[in-house]
Short mmCIF file of C-alpha atoms in Angstrom, two decimals:
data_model
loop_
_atom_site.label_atom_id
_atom_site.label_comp_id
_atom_site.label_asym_id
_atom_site.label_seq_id
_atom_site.Cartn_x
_atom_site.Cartn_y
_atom_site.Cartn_z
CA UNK A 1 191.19 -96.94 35.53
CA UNK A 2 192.42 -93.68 33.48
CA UNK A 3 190.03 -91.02 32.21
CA UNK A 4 191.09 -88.75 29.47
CA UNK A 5 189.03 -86.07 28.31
CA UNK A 6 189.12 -84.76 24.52
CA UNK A 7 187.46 -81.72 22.89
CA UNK A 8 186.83 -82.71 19.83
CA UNK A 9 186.91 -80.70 16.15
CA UNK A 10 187.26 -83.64 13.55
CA UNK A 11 187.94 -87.39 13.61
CA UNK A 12 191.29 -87.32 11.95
CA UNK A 13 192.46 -85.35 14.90
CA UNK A 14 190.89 -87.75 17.29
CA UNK A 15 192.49 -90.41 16.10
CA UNK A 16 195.61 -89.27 16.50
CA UNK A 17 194.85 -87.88 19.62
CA UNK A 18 194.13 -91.56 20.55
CA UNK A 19 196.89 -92.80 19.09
CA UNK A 20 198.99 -90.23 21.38
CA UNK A 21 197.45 -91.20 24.39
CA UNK A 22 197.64 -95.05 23.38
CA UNK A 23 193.89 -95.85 23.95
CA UNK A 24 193.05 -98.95 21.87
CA UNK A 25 190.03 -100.83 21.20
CA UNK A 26 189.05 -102.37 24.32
CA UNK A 27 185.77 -104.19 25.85
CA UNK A 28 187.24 -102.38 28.85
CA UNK A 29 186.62 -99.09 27.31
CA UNK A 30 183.89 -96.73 27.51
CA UNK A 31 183.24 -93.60 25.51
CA UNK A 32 181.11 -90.89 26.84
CA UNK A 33 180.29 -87.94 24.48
CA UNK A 34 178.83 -84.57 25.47
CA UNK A 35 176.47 -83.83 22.59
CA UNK A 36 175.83 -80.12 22.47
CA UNK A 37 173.75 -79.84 18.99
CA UNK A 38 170.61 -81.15 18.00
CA UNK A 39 172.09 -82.11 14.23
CA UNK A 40 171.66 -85.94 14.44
CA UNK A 41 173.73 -85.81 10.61
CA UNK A 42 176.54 -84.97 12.60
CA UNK A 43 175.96 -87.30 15.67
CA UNK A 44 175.78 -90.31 13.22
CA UNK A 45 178.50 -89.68 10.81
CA UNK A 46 180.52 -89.83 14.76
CA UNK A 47 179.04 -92.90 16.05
CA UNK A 48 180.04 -94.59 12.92
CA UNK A 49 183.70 -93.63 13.43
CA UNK A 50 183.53 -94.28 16.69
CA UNK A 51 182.15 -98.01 16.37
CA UNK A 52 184.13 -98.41 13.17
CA UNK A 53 187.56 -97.75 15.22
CA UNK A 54 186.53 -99.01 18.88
CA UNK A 55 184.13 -101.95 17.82
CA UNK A 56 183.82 -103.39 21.34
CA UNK A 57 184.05 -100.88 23.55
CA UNK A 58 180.83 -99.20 24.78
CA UNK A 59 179.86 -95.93 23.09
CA UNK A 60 177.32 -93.50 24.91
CA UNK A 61 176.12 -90.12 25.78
CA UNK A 62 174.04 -87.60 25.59
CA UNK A 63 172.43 -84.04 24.12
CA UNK A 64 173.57 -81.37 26.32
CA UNK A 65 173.72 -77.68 25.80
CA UNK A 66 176.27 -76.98 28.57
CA UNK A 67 179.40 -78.86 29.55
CA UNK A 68 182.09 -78.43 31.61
CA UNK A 69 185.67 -77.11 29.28
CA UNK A 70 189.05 -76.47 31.40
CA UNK A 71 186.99 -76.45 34.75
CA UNK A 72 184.28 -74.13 33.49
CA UNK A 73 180.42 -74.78 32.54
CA UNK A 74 179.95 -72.93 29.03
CA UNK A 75 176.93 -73.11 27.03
CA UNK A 76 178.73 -71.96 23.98
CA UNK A 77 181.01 -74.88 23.28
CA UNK A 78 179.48 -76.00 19.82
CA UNK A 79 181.70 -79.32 19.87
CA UNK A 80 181.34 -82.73 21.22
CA UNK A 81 183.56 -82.94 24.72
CA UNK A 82 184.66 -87.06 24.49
CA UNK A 83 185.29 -88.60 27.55
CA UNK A 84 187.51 -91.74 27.55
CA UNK A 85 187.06 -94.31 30.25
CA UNK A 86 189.47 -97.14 30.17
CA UNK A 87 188.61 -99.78 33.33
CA UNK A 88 191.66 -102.58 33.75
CA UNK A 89 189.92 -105.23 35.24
CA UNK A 90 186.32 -103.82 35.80
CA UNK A 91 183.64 -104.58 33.19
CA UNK A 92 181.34 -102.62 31.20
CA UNK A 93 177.18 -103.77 30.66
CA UNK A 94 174.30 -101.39 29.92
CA UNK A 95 170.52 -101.09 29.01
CA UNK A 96 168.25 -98.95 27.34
CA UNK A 97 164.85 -98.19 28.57
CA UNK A 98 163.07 -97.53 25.42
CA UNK A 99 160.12 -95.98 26.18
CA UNK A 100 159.28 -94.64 22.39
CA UNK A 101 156.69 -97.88 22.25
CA UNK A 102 153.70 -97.20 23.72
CA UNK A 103 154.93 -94.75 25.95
CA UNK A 104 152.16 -91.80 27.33
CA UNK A 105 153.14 -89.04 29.46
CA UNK A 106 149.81 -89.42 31.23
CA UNK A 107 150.77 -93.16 31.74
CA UNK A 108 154.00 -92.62 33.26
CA UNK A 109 152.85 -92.29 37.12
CA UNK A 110 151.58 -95.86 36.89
CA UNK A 111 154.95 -97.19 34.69
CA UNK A 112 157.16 -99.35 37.12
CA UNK A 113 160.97 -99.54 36.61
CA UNK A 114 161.42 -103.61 36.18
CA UNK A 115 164.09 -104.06 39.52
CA UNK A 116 164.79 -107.39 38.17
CA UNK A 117 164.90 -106.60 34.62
CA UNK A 118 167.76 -103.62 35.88
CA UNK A 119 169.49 -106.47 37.97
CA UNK A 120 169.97 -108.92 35.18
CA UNK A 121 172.71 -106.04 33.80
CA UNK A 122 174.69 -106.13 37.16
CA UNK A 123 177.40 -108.45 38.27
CA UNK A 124 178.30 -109.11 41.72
CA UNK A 125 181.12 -106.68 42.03
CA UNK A 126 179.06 -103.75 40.43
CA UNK A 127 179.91 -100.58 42.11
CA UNK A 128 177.90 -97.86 40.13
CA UNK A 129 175.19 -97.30 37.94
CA UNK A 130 175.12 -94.18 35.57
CA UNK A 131 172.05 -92.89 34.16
CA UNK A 132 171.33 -90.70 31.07
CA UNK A 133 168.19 -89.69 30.23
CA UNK A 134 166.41 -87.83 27.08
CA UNK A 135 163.01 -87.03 28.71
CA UNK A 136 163.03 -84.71 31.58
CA UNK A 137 159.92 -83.97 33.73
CA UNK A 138 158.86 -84.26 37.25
CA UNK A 139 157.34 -88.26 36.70
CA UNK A 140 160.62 -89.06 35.09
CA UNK A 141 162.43 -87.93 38.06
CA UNK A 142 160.37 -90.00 39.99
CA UNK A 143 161.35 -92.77 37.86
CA UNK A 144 164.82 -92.18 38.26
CA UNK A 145 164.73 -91.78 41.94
CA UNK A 146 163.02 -95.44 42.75
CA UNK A 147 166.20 -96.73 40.62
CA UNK A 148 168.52 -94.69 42.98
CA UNK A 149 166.37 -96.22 45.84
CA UNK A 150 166.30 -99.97 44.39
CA UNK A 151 169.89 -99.50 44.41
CA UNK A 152 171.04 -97.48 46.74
CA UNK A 153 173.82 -99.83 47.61
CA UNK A 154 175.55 -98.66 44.40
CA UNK A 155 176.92 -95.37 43.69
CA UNK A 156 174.29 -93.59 40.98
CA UNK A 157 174.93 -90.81 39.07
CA UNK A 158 174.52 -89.04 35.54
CA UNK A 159 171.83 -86.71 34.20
CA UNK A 160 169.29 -85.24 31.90
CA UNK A 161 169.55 -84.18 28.35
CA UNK A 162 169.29 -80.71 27.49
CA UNK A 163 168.66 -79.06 24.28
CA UNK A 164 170.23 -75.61 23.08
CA UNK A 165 167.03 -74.52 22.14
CA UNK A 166 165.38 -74.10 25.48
CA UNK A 167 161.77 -74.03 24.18
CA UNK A 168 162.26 -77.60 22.78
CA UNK A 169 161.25 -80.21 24.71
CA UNK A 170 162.92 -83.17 22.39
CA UNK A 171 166.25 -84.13 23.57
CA UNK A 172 167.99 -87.59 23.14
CA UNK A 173 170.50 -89.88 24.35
CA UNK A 174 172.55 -92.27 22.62
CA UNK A 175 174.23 -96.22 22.79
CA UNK A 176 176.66 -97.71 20.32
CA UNK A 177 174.78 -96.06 17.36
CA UNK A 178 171.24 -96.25 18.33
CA UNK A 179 169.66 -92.55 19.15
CA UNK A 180 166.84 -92.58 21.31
CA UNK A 181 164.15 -89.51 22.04
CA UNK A 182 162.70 -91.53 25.11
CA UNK A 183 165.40 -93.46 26.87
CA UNK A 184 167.17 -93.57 30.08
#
């Protein structure tokens, strides 16, 4: 596996940056983005490069106001950070929880993560899980801790969206085009 990390100002230079580095469409390839703005526009108008250029590999991320830039956490980076995963013989599934359909807050202490639903993603040699997720509270947590303890054979990690705006409570996460408000 090789990671390459790319701070990114506009596709063109992206591309070539790619094109540098020698990364090629691959199911074997996962893109991460760092979203630090709220202007979905934007987010879109990437996604569709992205899938456009690197139809099979697996596109995700999520809003976050602070990321990490030359081994520093900065919440004034205004650009996406990209982060290139390229796996050689590992493979690549994932899931959305969609929880926009009849989702309550109130209801979420009796909502049950679906173990088997979750396993159905996994192969036999899966050796992590990562989760993003656009909601943040203390029942969501909860939620994301019985999936750490379902699976605590597997190494879990990832996080929470964030907006800039701290007041704002409506954060997102995203998969191969699709931006969700209530997703891990």
């Amino acid at each position: 596996m090789r990671q390459l990390v790319h701070y990114y100002k506009d596709f063109n230079k992206f591309r070539d940056w790619c094109e540098e580095h020698n990364i090629k469409n691959s199911d074997k390839l996962l893109i991460e983005i760092n979203y630090p703005d709220d202007n979905y526009l934007k987010l879109k108008v990437l996604l569709k490069e992205l899938k456009s250029n690197f139809p099979d590999a697996t596109i995700i991320g999520m809003q976050s106001f602070a990321s990490f830039k030359n081994h520093q956490i900065s919440d004034l980076n205004r650009d996406p950070i990209i982060s290139i995963m390229e796996f050689k013989t590992s493979s690549i599934s994932s899931m959305i929880l969609d929880f926009s359909k009849n989702y309550l807050e109130e209801e979420l202490d009796n909502y049950k993560i679906d173990k088997n639903y979750i396993q159905k993603f996994l192969q036999s040699d899966t050796q992590a899980i990562e989760i993003l997720s656009s909601f943040n509270s203390s029942k969501t947590a909860s939620l994301i801790n019985t999936i750490g303890e379902d699976f605590g054979h597997l190494k879990i990690f990832g996080g929470g969206a964030t907006s800039k705006a701290h007041t704002t409570l409506s954060t997102f996460v995203f998969h191969n085009g699709k931006i969700y408000n209530k997703a891990i």
